[in-house]
Every structure is written in structure tokens, then in C-alpha cells.
């Protein structure tokens, strides 16, 4: 443990975000996921001779918006380059990417690290650059999970040419938790912007990790290892933690770390070597002569900047400082922009923020999940939810009744006030209505009353249950308790 | 067989378009085996198109501008449903599922497609000798090359196997064969004509243009194929003027600059020089003002070009790997072998040479010294032209240092072959329009070409001067007899 503490990990992430434009970055072919192989292709996607790329303008808009959200400086001019290497998933055997003049540089992202039994902290993680590029296709190997050793391989170009933003962090990350939190904040951000669905399982968000360890913050960087193949945030965290421990152990035992690419094995929960990196690859980058220079005017940038929504970190801070939510609750309620907006509107209608957040993140999210619905499909309006919450606060109904009527509210969006009136579900909170029932119970259960008086105080629950049964759950539980105790002891 | 005379015959009902097309195919069948200008002909289609035009004429309907004009297409320009081979084993059976923008504009203007013409493999060459389908012969002397790479297009126009042809010009591939074959060849401003469907050689230099019997025909075709194309982002969004309007305007007072450096080049054949200079005198007589201008970097064009063009080609030709289409080697047991053998067997020597040069020029550690330096020189060449156009309206040079050379002369001496492009590449590097017109013959009876270079999008100026010259000089009075 002492050893572990004297070592420091240095981690950087390369994140590929698939933009959810309808068509691909340089042609009109569809970007739909999950269809039969090679159904979303056209002559441009396949790199047929004589075809030319034309930039999808929406890609530029989405990429600039993402850059602005990540506090990056967007260049006034940039260009596309050809990154050359031979591989069958790359139809032209070069990838149209951006090399020395990326779209945006030098930004940062604020992440919040919440861990059990540890102090919550906020960390600014630097972002080196963001550039646009086209995705490659997918190879399917027969008889092996990779090219080597397979009998034959098939290629599916449905993914080829889908627009990507590659986001490169600075080596500011120190723990697996920070790495996974950085990645999920990127996901949250692009989902807020509506530029990507950030789905790691479907590969629309992919993270490669570069990681090395060194003896303390002033030591020179160690040899870095690249890890790929993590398809969840927890996998990112575990892969980093595993790799940090592995590297420390190697050094502690007098060994050497090789510059290599390792794959995260989810089943075995470990990283294994894929290939050694001998020197750096020569991609023979040069400006793509088929695509002219890209110009982003100040005016255009301003328009796009104004269209940015309030971002997750800002919302979290607001929820804690203005609404008094805990850091954890603020995180949960701000996870999706539609949920956060629903929450804010509910609060604007006068609902108590903490209660509103609880109702939304538990019951409403639960209902949406089990019915596979989104917030936009929810019938319940923030106004009616606020009304229901204030009915609980002012004791018009009990929480239990609220839970009972919620399924009807979320499906119909009717006023909870009307519903409660219609069904006669208002809380009984006057002693004069409850006392006669208590008297009935005392008469009907003399043995239980006696037992209670003899010290079997647990029986209070029995009486509360009976009381609720007779009032169909409408009795004010606090008042009922109080009156029962008084009467039973009397 | 220029457009105006054909049009007279067709509209005057001297001959139906179908008869005309049949006559040409008969000539091709009979004589093209000697010239080898076509890789394939599209007779059935041509007859069908011809019948449509004949119907329009019979019904006295309005005719599209190129109605009934029989046109051949260089075989590196994609035509839907017809093979586009690039004269390479690699694409011998490639059929594109799309039509190039330029050719599709020709057909919608009433042009009739006769077939696809021979070229140097992937347009890389100056003699049409690197074609996998064999060399094309020069109709003026069948022992000589027609030039290249659009050798098939130029030869077919000269031989009367079509009224006009479409070529592509990366470093002179329209103008040099036009010069060797005694016809007109125009390379438009970069971006004037869409490159969609043109199989890329060097994307920043490639441009489609016409090869014709007369300057006026070139103007007509240019008008038809020019204009913005949403499929090509390098295509200019600039209005297309009617290039015929200014064609006969007097050139009195037109300032013509004679580029000093090219007339001083030691490689310039004296007969060519003499003929071109007498062309200069003719321009003077026609009222033009002649100035000598300096373009100090002009002669560096060839070295610059042979770094930039192969660099872009090395990337453009990477897609031919046997995976998706085109040639795939049978002798391979793994991916690396499939890629390397398909390419080694599918590409000819000259194509492989240029891929290697380009790969080298772009490699880490070398790209500063080669690719990036060449780009800087390219900028300087453009500046030279900018300066020149401050003083004059158009520039004049010979098109080529020599007339057509003998087949096999330079097959084993690529560097000497490259010098054939000396005077044509600067216009490509600067993106300028340039035209080659016949200006005389050497003592062997071979045509000599004169080149006029215009400023960006000033095709109308060079077409005007070329047309006035052509009418006055009447250089090519008789077609070649082969």
C-alpha cells in the first residue's frame, strides 16, 4: 500500500464521438445502426474511382458546438488531411481526418468525482484538441476474433464514413475513477448538445486510454501504454486501475514497461498485450485536395454559441447552490438534459426542489424506463407534478396516496387536485374524523389494547394498519400515530 | 468534321444523325485498328441517341445545343453502365454505376457518345504507350505517338473518328496530344468543370476539357460542361458565360505576353520555336500588342509537378487493393499478399514508379524537402503568373518543346519523356486555363502547337485570340492521310 501511494498514474484519453447526423460526413448515405451489412453504402462510401467527398455542413455545426461546449478555441480556418494506411476497413486506404490544423484546440472539461467514503471534488481536465474525421468500416473475421488466424474476413461499410469527433485530453487524469468520470462527462455533454447518442455499447462513444506511472508528480513520465476495447464507463475505470497496478508491479519487480497497445478483456477483467509499437507509424499526412479549406466566421461561431444549452456542470452547481440539492442528487437529476429541464420547470411551478428531484429520479424515471419512454413522451406536465408535490407538502394527500395516483397522472396529465377530489382521496387530517375510528378499534380489540399497555408497544403498527385500512389509507399518518398513542396509553 | 458543318448537314437534311453515326462507326471499324484510338465503342447506345435527335429534327422541335454531335470520351471518365478502364489491368472490367458530371451534361445537351478512348494508364504518361490496350498511333505518322495521356481522344479527332472528344489534363494531357495531332485542346481553369466521375490522378491539378477540330467547337463544349456541381467541392460557383459570344471579337490592342524563359529553354526544338514565333508575328499583324514577360520560375514547373502529382497519385491510387472492385491477384494466401500482389500485378511500371515517388515524397523526414517545398515553388509559379497578368491579357508559349516522337523513343527514359510536359505543367500548377492550337508543321509534316494561357476564368480571352488566329492562319487545310 505504501508503494502504491508513492506512485502516480498519468492518464490521457482519446475519445471518438460518432455524430448523429442523418447522413455521413462526406455523402448522403444513411448513418443508421444495426442494419444488414453494406446496406448504407454508396459510391463515395466505397471509394469508387471518380467519386469525391463533399462535407456535410451539419457535421461542422455539431463539431463546432461540441468544441465550444468543451471550452476549446475554434480555429478560423482549418482543413482536412489524408491519413494513409492500408487496411480493408478503410475503403480508400486513407482516412479523411485533420492533422496539423484541427478544428479546435486547448480547452477543458470540469468533472466531479463522487466516491463513497471519500470527499467529493471537482477537477478541471485539459483538452488538447478536437478534430473531425470519418469512421472506418467493420471487419468480421471467420474462425478468429481478429484478422490473424481467421479463415476469411468480411467487411461491412455501413459504419464507414460516419462523422466522428476525436477529442484528445491532456494527460491530466490521475485515477481510473477520474478517467471514467471524464468519459461520462463527455457523453453527458454531447447528449446535452444533441450531437451524439454517446452509446458505448453501439460504439458511438469509444475511448482509448494512454497510461503510464511515475514516482511522484515531479518525476519524468514513464513509458506509456495504450489500452483499447472498453465498452462501458466502469470498464474504463477498471482497465485503468488494473493497468496502473500492473505497471507498478512490473517496476517494483525491477521490470520494464514496453510501449504497446493492450486490450481490456472484460471477461477476465485484465489487460493483455495486442501489439508492440515500434517507433511511430508514418501516415504520410497531406492536405486533401478534394476538400477546400474550412472557414468558420466569428458571426457563425457566435450564432452556434448562443444555441448551446446550459451544460451539465453549470446545472449541477446551480442545483447545489440555488436549490440546495446534495452533490449526488444534483448529478443524478442533471444526467439527461430532458430530465434536468423537466426538473427545473417543476421547481419553477413551486415544487420543493429536493422532493421534485426525488419524485423525478425514482418514480417517474422508473415509469419511463419500464415503458421504454423518454421525457418528451411523458404526458405528465411539470405543472401538475408541482401541484401533486405541494399537495403532499400541505398535507392534502399522503405520500402513499401520491404514489397510488401517479400512474394515472403520468398517463393522462390531469390535475392531481381534480383527481384527488374526484376519487375522494384527500387526506383525513382532522382529529374529529379519526378519533371515532380509534374508539371503534379499542372496543373491537380489547386484548391487543391490554397487551400494548403491558409493554408490547410493537402493536402500535397493528393499530396503524387497521386504521389505514378503514380510512383507505387517507388518514394523516403522523396525526394517526399521535392520536393512537394517546388513546392506547389513556 | 466540325460542329458547324455537321449541323448544316443534319439540319439541312443532307444526312440523318443515324446515318452520320453509322458512317463514323464504319470508318472506326475499318481504320481504327491502325490507330487504336478507342478502347471500346458504344454503337447501340449511339444509334438510339441518334434516332432520338432525328425525331426531334423531323418534328421540327427545338434542338439542344450539341444535338447530334458525335463525341468520344477518354476512358478515365466514368460513364454509367460502360467500362471505365483507365487503360489499366486494374480496372479492365470496372463498370461505374454513375455518370461523370461533364459527360452527363454533354448527353443532356444532345451530344452522342461514340465510345471510350485510349490513354496512358491512369493518365500517367505523354505518349499513350503505357496503356494496357497498346499504344495509339498518330494519324499524321502511324510510327509516331499521338502524345498523351489523352492520346486516344486527340487521335480520334484528328482521324475523323468523332467530331470532338473529351480529355483530362493534369500536366498537359489535353494540350500536348492536341499539339501532336494537329487539333485544338483546351484545359479550363481549375474548378471550371466538375471532376465528379473523373478517375483521380492528381486531384489538385486534374481538369476535364475538350479536344476539337476548331476553337469554336471547344468553346461550345466548354459552355456545355462547365458550372457548379454539388458533387465536387472544388468546382467553382461562378457564372458560365456563353463562350461563343466573344469568339470573333477583334483582338486589336490585345496584350500578349511572350514568356521569355520558355523560348530560351535548351530543350526547345528550333523548328518548333520558329513556327511559334511566326505565329507571334501573325498575332501582331492581327493587331495584338506583343510584350516579352518574365516568369523566372516557369521552368521549375516540371520538377515541382513531378513531386506534387505523384504525391497525390500515391494516395488516390491506394484504393485499388483488390478488396472491393478491380483486379485481385489469385496467388495470395493472406491480406498483405492480396494487397501487394494485386497492386504489383494490376498496375503497370509507370504507375508503380509514380506511386513510389509519391510515397517517398510524402514520407516522414522527406516531405519537408519534397512535398512541402514543391508546394512553396507552386505558390511562386502562381505569383509569377499573377505578375505577368498585371502587364498583359494572355500569355503565349509553344505547347510542346518538340513535335510527335517515334514510338518507343522514350520508353526506357522516363526523365526525357517528362520533359515533354515542360511548357504545359505551369498552367496546371497555377490552375489557369490554357489552349493549344495548331500553328504550323515541321519539315517532317508533323503538326506544331501554340499555347495560349489565360488568367483565372478568362477562357473567353484565349478562345477569342485562338479563334481569330485559327481563321486567319488556316493551318490545317487537310486531314492526315494514314
mmCIF file of C-alpha atoms in Angstrom, chain A residues 35-188:
data_model
loop_
_atom_site.group_PDB
_atom_site.id
_atom_site.type_symbol
_atom_site.label_atom_id
_atom_site.label_comp_id
_atom_site.label_asym_id
_atom_site.label_seq_id
_atom_site.Cartn_x
_atom_site.Cartn_y
_atom_site.Cartn_z
ATOM 1 C CA UNK A 35 -28.971 -2.901 -40.341
ATOM 2 C CA UNK A 36 -27.824 -5.669 -42.678
ATOM 3 C CA UNK A 37 -24.181 -5.310 -43.740
ATOM 4 C CA UNK A 38 -23.418 -2.969 -46.630
ATOM 5 C CA UNK A 39 -26.917 -1.526 -46.916
ATOM 6 C CA UNK A 40 -25.911 2.044 -46.061
ATOM 7 C CA UNK A 41 -23.246 2.485 -48.685
ATOM 8 C CA UNK A 42 -22.884 4.391 -51.933
ATOM 9 C CA UNK A 43 -20.084 5.009 -54.458
ATOM 10 C CA UNK A 44 -18.460 7.632 -52.205
ATOM 11 C CA UNK A 45 -18.509 5.398 -49.118
ATOM 12 C CA UNK A 46 -16.921 2.577 -51.103
ATOM 13 C CA UNK A 47 -14.260 4.864 -52.553
ATOM 14 C CA UNK A 48 -15.186 4.036 -56.138
ATOM 15 C CA UNK A 49 -12.922 5.683 -58.718
ATOM 16 C CA UNK A 50 -14.092 9.128 -59.773
ATOM 17 C CA UNK A 51 -16.105 9.827 -56.621
ATOM 18 C CA UNK A 52 -15.475 12.881 -54.455
ATOM 19 C CA UNK A 53 -16.208 13.821 -50.847
ATOM 20 C CA UNK A 54 -18.381 16.842 -50.064
ATOM 21 C CA UNK A 55 -18.563 17.983 -46.441
ATOM 22 C CA UNK A 56 -21.914 17.603 -44.686
ATOM 23 C CA UNK A 57 -22.429 21.085 -43.202
ATOM 24 C CA UNK A 58 -24.275 19.719 -40.170
ATOM 25 C CA UNK A 59 -21.113 17.851 -39.178
ATOM 26 C CA UNK A 60 -19.245 21.139 -38.967
ATOM 27 C CA UNK A 61 -22.035 22.686 -36.887
ATOM 28 C CA UNK A 62 -22.086 19.758 -34.465
ATOM 29 C CA UNK A 63 -18.304 19.649 -34.182
ATOM 30 C CA UNK A 64 -18.053 23.390 -33.535
ATOM 31 C CA UNK A 65 -20.813 23.218 -30.926
ATOM 32 C CA UNK A 66 -19.047 20.337 -29.197
ATOM 33 C CA UNK A 67 -15.803 22.320 -29.258
ATOM 34 C CA UNK A 68 -17.472 25.366 -27.751
ATOM 35 C CA UNK A 69 -19.093 23.246 -25.050
ATOM 36 C CA UNK A 70 -15.655 21.837 -24.189
ATOM 37 C CA UNK A 71 -14.219 25.361 -23.901
ATOM 38 C CA UNK A 72 -11.947 24.842 -26.909
ATOM 39 C CA UNK A 73 -10.676 27.612 -29.164
ATOM 40 C CA UNK A 74 -12.264 27.074 -32.548
ATOM 41 C CA UNK A 75 -9.931 27.862 -35.433
ATOM 42 C CA UNK A 76 -10.995 30.432 -38.010
ATOM 43 C CA UNK A 77 -9.504 28.265 -40.720
ATOM 44 C CA UNK A 78 -8.817 24.572 -40.798
ATOM 45 C CA UNK A 79 -8.500 21.828 -43.392
ATOM 46 C CA UNK A 80 -8.886 18.132 -43.950
ATOM 47 C CA UNK A 81 -5.894 15.863 -44.429
ATOM 48 C CA UNK A 82 -5.477 12.358 -45.712
ATOM 49 C CA UNK A 83 -4.157 9.877 -43.156
ATOM 50 C CA UNK A 84 -2.769 6.998 -45.167
ATOM 51 C CA UNK A 85 -2.596 3.356 -44.192
ATOM 52 C CA UNK A 86 -3.694 0.160 -45.851
ATOM 53 C CA UNK A 87 -6.471 -1.757 -44.129
ATOM 54 C CA UNK A 88 -9.566 -3.285 -45.701
ATOM 55 C CA UNK A 89 -11.978 -1.483 -43.358
ATOM 56 C CA UNK A 90 -10.803 1.771 -44.916
ATOM 57 C CA UNK A 91 -12.318 1.885 -48.427
ATOM 58 C CA UNK A 92 -9.876 4.432 -49.879
ATOM 59 C CA UNK A 93 -6.947 3.171 -47.826
ATOM 60 C CA UNK A 94 -6.716 6.650 -46.428
ATOM 61 C CA UNK A 95 -8.873 8.267 -43.796
ATOM 62 C CA UNK A 96 -10.018 11.830 -44.256
ATOM 63 C CA UNK A 97 -9.033 13.401 -40.945
ATOM 64 C CA UNK A 98 -7.419 16.566 -39.633
ATOM 65 C CA UNK A 99 -3.730 16.619 -38.802
ATOM 66 C CA UNK A 100 -1.842 19.841 -38.125
ATOM 67 C CA UNK A 101 -4.759 22.257 -38.288
ATOM 68 C CA UNK A 102 -7.520 20.716 -36.156
ATOM 69 C CA UNK A 103 -10.921 22.325 -35.794
ATOM 70 C CA UNK A 104 -10.325 23.326 -32.178
ATOM 71 C CA UNK A 105 -7.566 23.339 -29.556
ATOM 72 C CA UNK A 106 -6.842 23.979 -25.940
ATOM 73 C CA UNK A 107 -9.976 23.563 -23.857
ATOM 74 C CA UNK A 108 -11.108 21.936 -20.652
ATOM 75 C CA UNK A 109 -13.864 19.984 -19.030
ATOM 76 C CA UNK A 110 -14.908 20.144 -15.389
ATOM 77 C CA UNK A 111 -15.649 16.792 -13.799
ATOM 78 C CA UNK A 112 -16.900 15.990 -10.336
ATOM 79 C CA UNK A 113 -15.598 12.949 -8.530
ATOM 80 C CA UNK A 114 -18.079 11.461 -6.094
ATOM 81 C CA UNK A 115 -16.898 8.326 -4.335
ATOM 82 C CA UNK A 116 -18.261 6.550 -1.308
ATOM 83 C CA UNK A 117 -16.436 7.437 1.899
ATOM 84 C CA UNK A 118 -14.293 9.981 0.097
ATOM 85 C CA UNK A 119 -14.538 13.689 -0.172
ATOM 86 C CA UNK A 120 -16.241 14.859 -3.343
ATOM 87 C CA UNK A 121 -14.029 17.041 -5.513
ATOM 88 C CA UNK A 122 -14.206 18.933 -8.776
ATOM 89 C CA UNK A 123 -11.375 18.711 -11.288
ATOM 90 C CA UNK A 124 -10.661 20.621 -14.487
ATOM 91 C CA UNK A 125 -9.253 18.288 -17.113
ATOM 92 C CA UNK A 126 -7.469 19.904 -20.041
ATOM 93 C CA UNK A 127 -8.402 19.068 -23.616
ATOM 94 C CA UNK A 128 -5.660 19.186 -26.199
ATOM 95 C CA UNK A 129 -7.731 19.244 -29.381
ATOM 96 C CA UNK A 130 -10.849 18.215 -31.225
ATOM 97 C CA UNK A 131 -10.889 17.264 -34.871
ATOM 98 C CA UNK A 132 -13.341 15.868 -37.410
ATOM 99 C CA UNK A 133 -12.777 12.660 -39.309
ATOM 100 C CA UNK A 134 -14.575 9.778 -40.995
ATOM 101 C CA UNK A 135 -15.170 6.427 -39.316
ATOM 102 C CA UNK A 136 -13.891 3.170 -40.817
ATOM 103 C CA UNK A 137 -15.976 0.107 -41.658
ATOM 104 C CA UNK A 138 -16.086 -3.090 -39.648
ATOM 105 C CA UNK A 139 -14.349 -6.385 -40.314
ATOM 106 C CA UNK A 140 -15.955 -9.661 -39.370
ATOM 107 C CA UNK A 141 -13.458 -12.490 -39.105
ATOM 108 C CA UNK A 142 -14.274 -16.125 -39.596
ATOM 109 C CA UNK A 143 -12.668 -18.587 -37.230
ATOM 110 C CA UNK A 144 -10.882 -15.988 -35.080
ATOM 111 C CA UNK A 145 -11.643 -12.767 -33.272
ATOM 112 C CA UNK A 146 -9.115 -10.942 -35.370
ATOM 113 C CA UNK A 147 -7.552 -10.959 -38.796
ATOM 114 C CA UNK A 148 -4.621 -13.128 -37.790
ATOM 115 C CA UNK A 149 -5.708 -16.734 -37.784
ATOM 116 C CA UNK A 150 -9.049 -16.181 -39.478
ATOM 117 C CA UNK A 151 -10.064 -18.307 -42.439
ATOM 118 C CA UNK A 152 -11.525 -15.319 -44.210
ATOM 119 C CA UNK A 153 -12.777 -11.872 -43.278
ATOM 120 C CA UNK A 154 -15.817 -9.952 -44.412
ATOM 121 C CA UNK A 155 -16.126 -6.206 -44.475
ATOM 122 C CA UNK A 156 -19.201 -4.126 -43.661
ATOM 123 C CA UNK A 157 -19.023 -0.481 -44.769
ATOM 124 C CA UNK A 158 -22.229 0.667 -43.050
ATOM 125 C CA UNK A 159 -20.130 2.455 -40.437
ATOM 126 C CA UNK A 160 -17.565 3.745 -42.942
ATOM 127 C CA UNK A 161 -17.868 7.467 -43.439
ATOM 128 C CA UNK A 162 -19.913 8.229 -40.346
ATOM 129 C CA UNK A 163 -18.743 11.535 -38.890
ATOM 130 C CA UNK A 164 -16.502 11.379 -35.838
ATOM 131 C CA UNK A 165 -15.128 13.961 -33.476
ATOM 132 C CA UNK A 166 -11.859 12.847 -31.962
ATOM 133 C CA UNK A 167 -11.317 14.545 -28.623
ATOM 134 C CA UNK A 168 -7.851 14.272 -27.110
ATOM 135 C CA UNK A 169 -7.442 15.077 -23.417
ATOM 136 C CA UNK A 170 -4.302 16.406 -21.830
ATOM 137 C CA UNK A 171 -2.503 13.936 -19.536
ATOM 138 C CA UNK A 172 -4.261 15.473 -16.536
ATOM 139 C CA UNK A 173 -6.072 12.379 -15.313
ATOM 140 C CA UNK A 174 -4.678 10.519 -12.299
ATOM 141 C CA UNK A 175 -7.092 7.704 -11.414
ATOM 142 C CA UNK A 176 -9.402 5.212 -13.079
ATOM 143 C CA UNK A 177 -12.353 6.967 -11.482
ATOM 144 C CA UNK A 178 -11.302 10.310 -12.950
ATOM 145 C CA UNK A 179 -10.903 8.668 -16.355
ATOM 146 C CA UNK A 180 -14.373 7.152 -16.321
ATOM 147 C CA UNK A 181 -15.867 10.364 -14.965
ATOM 148 C CA UNK A 182 -14.193 12.381 -17.730
ATOM 149 C CA UNK A 183 -15.614 9.997 -20.321
ATOM 150 C CA UNK A 184 -19.102 10.121 -18.880
ATOM 151 C CA UNK A 185 -18.976 13.912 -18.707
ATOM 152 C CA UNK A 186 -18.108 13.935 -22.426
ATOM 153 C CA UNK A 187 -21.063 11.645 -23.007
ATOM 154 C CA UNK A 188 -23.361 13.831 -20.931
#
